[in-house]
Tab-separated table of C-alpha atoms in Angstrom:
chain	number	residue	atom	x	y	z
D	1	MET	CA	-41.802	76.950	80.351
D	2	THR	CA	-42.833	74.369	77.792
D	3	LEU	CA	-46.576	73.773	78.105
D	4	ALA	CA	-48.282	70.380	78.150
D	5	LYS	CA	-51.618	68.956	77.075
D	6	ILE	CA	-52.887	65.703	78.555
D	7	CYS	CA	-55.323	64.277	76.040
D	8	GLY	CA	-58.002	61.614	76.192
D	9	LEU	CA	-59.077	62.180	79.793
D	10	THR	CA	-62.226	60.288	80.751
D	11	THR	CA	-62.526	60.277	84.552
D	12	PRO	CA	-62.783	62.981	87.218
D	13	GLU	CA	-59.773	61.551	89.043
D	14	THR	CA	-57.424	61.797	86.084
D	15	LEU	CA	-58.718	65.210	85.032
D	16	ILE	CA	-58.011	66.522	88.534
D	17	VAL	CA	-54.515	65.003	88.478
D	18	ALA	CA	-53.791	66.630	85.111
D	19	VAL	CA	-54.857	70.068	86.282
D	20	GLU	CA	-53.258	69.915	89.713
D	21	ALA	CA	-49.990	68.572	88.306
D	22	GLY	CA	-49.698	71.494	85.903
D	23	ALA	CA	-51.258	70.664	82.535
D	24	ALA	CA	-51.989	73.865	80.628
D	25	PHE	CA	-54.464	72.063	78.354
D	26	VAL	CA	-56.758	69.088	78.968
D	27	GLY	CA	-58.133	67.112	76.052
D	28	LEU	CA	-61.494	65.371	75.760
D	29	VAL	CA	-62.017	63.144	72.712
D	30	ALA	CA	-65.273	63.267	70.748
D	31	PHE	CA	-64.655	60.470	68.248
D	32	GLU	CA	-66.651	57.257	68.589
D	33	LYS	CA	-63.919	54.949	67.289
D	34	SER	CA	-61.549	56.042	70.043
D	35	PRO	CA	-61.293	54.164	73.363
D	36	ARG	CA	-61.178	57.628	74.925
D	37	HIS	CA	-64.442	58.824	73.376
D	38	LEU	CA	-66.860	60.946	75.389
D	39	ALA	CA	-70.224	62.052	74.037
D	40	PRO	CA	-70.867	65.784	74.514
D	41	GLU	CA	-73.213	65.154	77.456
D	42	ALA	CA	-70.634	62.910	79.133
D	43	ALA	CA	-67.926	65.503	78.593
D	44	ARG	CA	-70.142	68.092	80.252
D	45	GLY	CA	-70.692	65.766	83.200
D	46	LEU	CA	-66.957	65.247	83.570
D	47	LEU	CA	-66.331	68.980	83.680
D	48	GLU	CA	-69.140	69.467	86.184
D	49	GLN	CA	-67.754	66.792	88.500
D	50	THR	CA	-64.390	68.508	88.558
D	51	GLU	CA	-65.709	72.079	88.826
D	52	MET	CA	-64.201	72.877	85.434
D	53	VAL	CA	-67.352	74.292	83.845
D	54	GLU	CA	-66.980	77.770	85.278
D	55	THR	CA	-63.456	77.639	86.705
D	56	ARG	CA	-61.256	76.708	83.771
D	57	ARG	CA	-57.980	76.021	85.542
D	58	ALA	CA	-56.679	74.616	82.261
D	59	LYS	CA	-57.766	75.216	78.685
D	60	VAL	CA	-60.354	72.641	77.587
D	61	VAL	CA	-59.696	71.127	74.171
D	62	VAL	CA	-62.174	68.832	72.425
D	63	VAL	CA	-60.549	66.524	69.887
D	64	THR	CA	-62.641	65.820	66.801
D	65	VAL	CA	-62.166	64.035	63.493
D	66	ASP	CA	-63.968	65.639	60.552
D	67	PRO	CA	-66.831	66.765	62.831
D	68	ASP	CA	-70.217	67.562	61.341
D	69	ASP	CA	-72.232	70.610	62.348
D	70	ALA	CA	-74.520	68.625	64.647
D	71	LEU	CA	-71.559	67.466	66.744
D	72	LEU	CA	-70.080	70.941	66.805
D	73	ASP	CA	-73.380	72.389	68.007
D	74	ALA	CA	-73.651	69.764	70.758
D	75	LEU	CA	-70.081	70.407	71.884
D	76	THR	CA	-70.672	74.141	71.965
D	77	ARG	CA	-73.870	73.702	73.972
D	78	HIS	CA	-72.575	71.165	76.491
D	79	VAL	CA	-68.854	71.870	76.742
D	80	ALA	CA	-68.110	75.333	75.314
D	81	PRO	CA	-64.494	74.298	74.682
D	82	ASP	CA	-61.670	76.790	74.596
D	83	PHE	CA	-60.290	74.988	71.546
D	84	ILE	CA	-61.557	72.515	68.964
D	85	GLN	CA	-58.785	70.197	67.783
D	86	LEU	CA	-59.271	69.091	64.192
D	87	HIS	CA	-57.587	65.731	63.730
D	88	GLY	CA	-59.012	64.647	60.401
D	89	HIS	CA	-58.886	65.828	56.788
D	90	GLU	CA	-60.357	69.267	57.456
D	91	THR	CA	-59.509	72.031	54.999
D	92	ARG	CA	-58.596	75.595	55.855
D	93	GLU	CA	-62.095	76.643	54.828
D	94	ARG	CA	-63.683	74.064	57.115
D	95	ALA	CA	-61.450	75.140	60.006
D	96	ALA	CA	-62.593	78.734	59.542
D	97	ALA	CA	-66.212	77.579	59.482
D	98	VAL	CA	-65.707	75.576	62.689
D	99	ARG	CA	-64.299	78.650	64.413
D	100	ALA	CA	-67.206	80.793	63.247
D	101	ARG	CA	-69.793	78.227	64.308
D	102	THR	CA	-68.379	77.399	67.754
D	103	GLY	CA	-66.506	80.507	68.821
D	104	ALA	CA	-63.647	78.232	69.890
D	105	GLY	CA	-60.016	78.504	68.950
D	106	ILE	CA	-58.626	76.012	66.449
D	107	ILE	CA	-55.830	73.496	66.874
D	108	LYS	CA	-55.159	71.753	63.571
D	109	CYS	CA	-53.273	68.467	63.654
D	110	LEU	CA	-50.984	67.690	60.729
D	111	PRO	CA	-49.705	64.108	60.291
D	112	VAL	CA	-45.971	63.790	59.696
D	113	SER	CA	-43.865	60.952	58.361
D	114	GLY	CA	-41.312	62.905	56.337
D	115	PRO	CA	-40.286	66.389	55.183
D	116	ASP	CA	-42.899	66.498	52.411
D	117	ASP	CA	-45.608	66.614	55.079
D	118	LEU	CA	-44.408	70.046	56.178
D	119	THR	CA	-44.897	71.800	52.838
D	120	SER	CA	-48.443	72.910	53.699
D	121	VAL	CA	-47.582	74.440	57.073
D	122	ALA	CA	-47.587	78.033	55.820
D	123	ASP	CA	-51.091	77.568	54.402
D	124	TRP	CA	-52.474	77.407	57.941
D	125	ALA	CA	-51.141	80.789	59.043
D	126	GLY	CA	-54.045	82.940	60.164
D	127	VAL	CA	-56.446	79.976	60.163
D	128	ALA	CA	-55.349	77.865	63.144
D	129	ASP	CA	-54.435	79.260	66.539
D	130	HIS	CA	-51.976	76.413	66.970
D	131	LEU	CA	-50.718	73.579	64.805
D	132	MET	CA	-50.012	70.117	66.166
D	133	PHE	CA	-47.527	67.790	64.505
D	134	ASP	CA	-48.331	64.127	65.128
D	135	ALA	CA	-47.024	60.873	63.670
D	136	ARG	CA	-48.827	59.740	60.545
D	137	THR	CA	-50.750	56.558	61.256
D	138	PRO	CA	-50.889	53.591	58.828
D	139	ALA	CA	-53.362	53.874	55.972
D	140	ASP	CA	-55.525	51.089	57.400
D	141	ALA	CA	-55.586	52.499	60.959
D	142	THR	CA	-58.980	53.247	62.490
D	143	LEU	CA	-57.544	56.055	64.616
D	144	PRO	CA	-55.737	59.187	63.363
D	145	GLY	CA	-53.637	59.380	66.545
D	146	GLY	CA	-53.257	58.130	70.092
D	147	MET	CA	-51.442	55.002	68.932
D	148	GLY	CA	-48.047	55.702	70.485
D	149	LEU	CA	-46.328	56.237	67.123
D	150	SER	CA	-43.595	58.818	66.649
D	151	PHE	CA	-41.645	60.414	63.799
D	152	ASP	CA	-38.242	62.054	63.340
D	153	TRP	CA	-38.590	65.020	65.699
D	154	ALA	CA	-35.573	66.734	64.141
D	155	LEU	CA	-37.698	67.413	61.036
D	156	LEU	CA	-39.271	70.276	62.967
D	157	GLN	CA	-36.015	72.038	63.878
D	158	GLY	CA	-36.080	75.676	62.856
D	159	LEU	CA	-39.786	75.647	62.060
D	160	ASP	CA	-40.821	79.309	61.860
D	161	LEU	CA	-44.472	79.831	62.788
D	162	PRO	CA	-46.207	82.935	64.157
D	163	ARG	CA	-47.884	80.987	66.974
D	164	PRO	CA	-46.572	78.310	69.365
D	165	TRP	CA	-47.130	74.757	68.153
D	166	PHE	CA	-47.604	71.313	69.668
D	167	LEU	CA	-45.508	68.188	69.249
D	168	ALA	CA	-47.408	64.893	69.610
D	169	GLY	CA	-46.916	61.225	68.866
D	170	GLY	CA	-45.142	58.647	70.964
D	171	LEU	CA	-44.233	61.007	73.801
D	172	ASN	CA	-43.826	59.692	77.345
D	173	PRO	CA	-42.077	60.743	80.575
D	174	ALA	CA	-38.779	59.193	79.474
D	175	ASN	CA	-38.460	60.817	76.038
D	176	VAL	CA	-40.267	64.160	76.201
D	177	ALA	CA	-37.124	66.113	77.100
D	178	GLN	CA	-35.250	64.696	74.108
D	179	ALA	CA	-38.259	65.304	71.861
D	180	VAL	CA	-38.407	68.983	72.805
D	181	ARG	CA	-34.647	69.387	72.416
D	182	LEU	CA	-34.647	67.839	68.928
D	183	SER	CA	-37.807	69.503	67.641
D	184	GLY	CA	-37.811	72.895	69.333
D	185	ALA	CA	-41.446	72.374	70.315
D	186	HIS	CA	-43.158	75.048	72.388
D	187	MET	CA	-45.908	72.710	73.601
D	188	VAL	CA	-46.311	68.947	73.893
D	189	ASP	CA	-49.311	66.615	73.773
D	190	VAL	CA	-49.523	63.154	75.320
D	191	SER	CA	-52.207	60.482	75.483
D	192	SER	CA	-51.173	56.830	75.202
D	193	GLY	CA	-47.766	57.612	76.716
D	194	VAL	CA	-49.368	58.114	80.131
D	195	GLU	CA	-51.745	55.124	80.005
D	196	ARG	CA	-51.593	51.626	81.482
D	197	ALA	CA	-54.076	50.405	78.851
D	198	PRO	CA	-55.785	52.061	75.860
D	199	GLY	CA	-57.962	54.822	77.256
D	200	VAL	CA	-56.942	54.195	80.881
D	201	LYS	CA	-54.733	56.976	82.227
D	202	GLU	CA	-52.139	56.203	84.901
D	203	PRO	CA	-51.876	59.096	87.395
D	204	ALA	CA	-48.241	58.322	88.269
D	205	LEU	CA	-47.234	58.504	84.602
D	206	MET	CA	-49.199	61.721	84.138
D	207	ARG	CA	-47.397	63.331	87.064
D	208	ALA	CA	-44.027	62.081	85.807
D	209	PHE	CA	-44.689	63.482	82.339
D	210	LEU	CA	-45.760	66.883	83.661
D	211	GLU	CA	-42.803	66.975	86.041
D	212	ALA	CA	-40.450	66.299	83.126
D	213	VAL	CA	-42.098	68.986	81.001
D	214	GLY	CA	-41.931	71.464	83.866
D	215	THR	CA	-38.135	71.440	83.704
D	216	LEU	CA	-37.980	72.354	80.019
D	217	PRO	CA	-37.539	75.815	78.491
D	218	GLY	CA	-40.029	77.072	75.965
D	219	LYS	CA	-42.400	79.854	74.953
D	220	GLN	CA	-45.731	80.639	76.508
D	221	SER	CA	-48.904	80.070	74.534
D	222	SER	CA	-51.430	82.851	74.227
């Protein structure tokens, strides 16, 4: 089945809904400009309240934007994430350093607005465990994602990568099936598409999204 990540979770209630409704990945954002930001200590508290510290019923992903070593150390100490998502301008060398420092897997997000944005995909082979293709945000945007923007999903048709990859950007319960059909995505990521306000998840939308994803074919992530 196609796998789903619910990103930007901030409350025990919504984290529990995500896991119980079938999310394979849950995302916690460590970026102060985001309305979904959680400091490392707060992220730890959230996992403790939902018994996710020891019993990882879904893979825990921490979303970062050009993180410095101090943040990475705090995240490793408090959260011990399964994956670090790099959503900034990180290089391949920096991604390798993040993996070595944290022991976490790497999800590298690549912004897409047109075919030219896919020319560097092969450069990430062997560096990132998974790539994520998200809509490129405007140059003056304060956030690199989570804005509900989308791109031409058909650009990703036939994309040949050694590991399953994520599609993100503008997904919601009504369009995720079409997005997977057009792109060939193995995994999908949603944040604003299951919110009633920026940073406020709506459990009914989360369940609807995961129910829609659960009907789709796809490849398992390792």
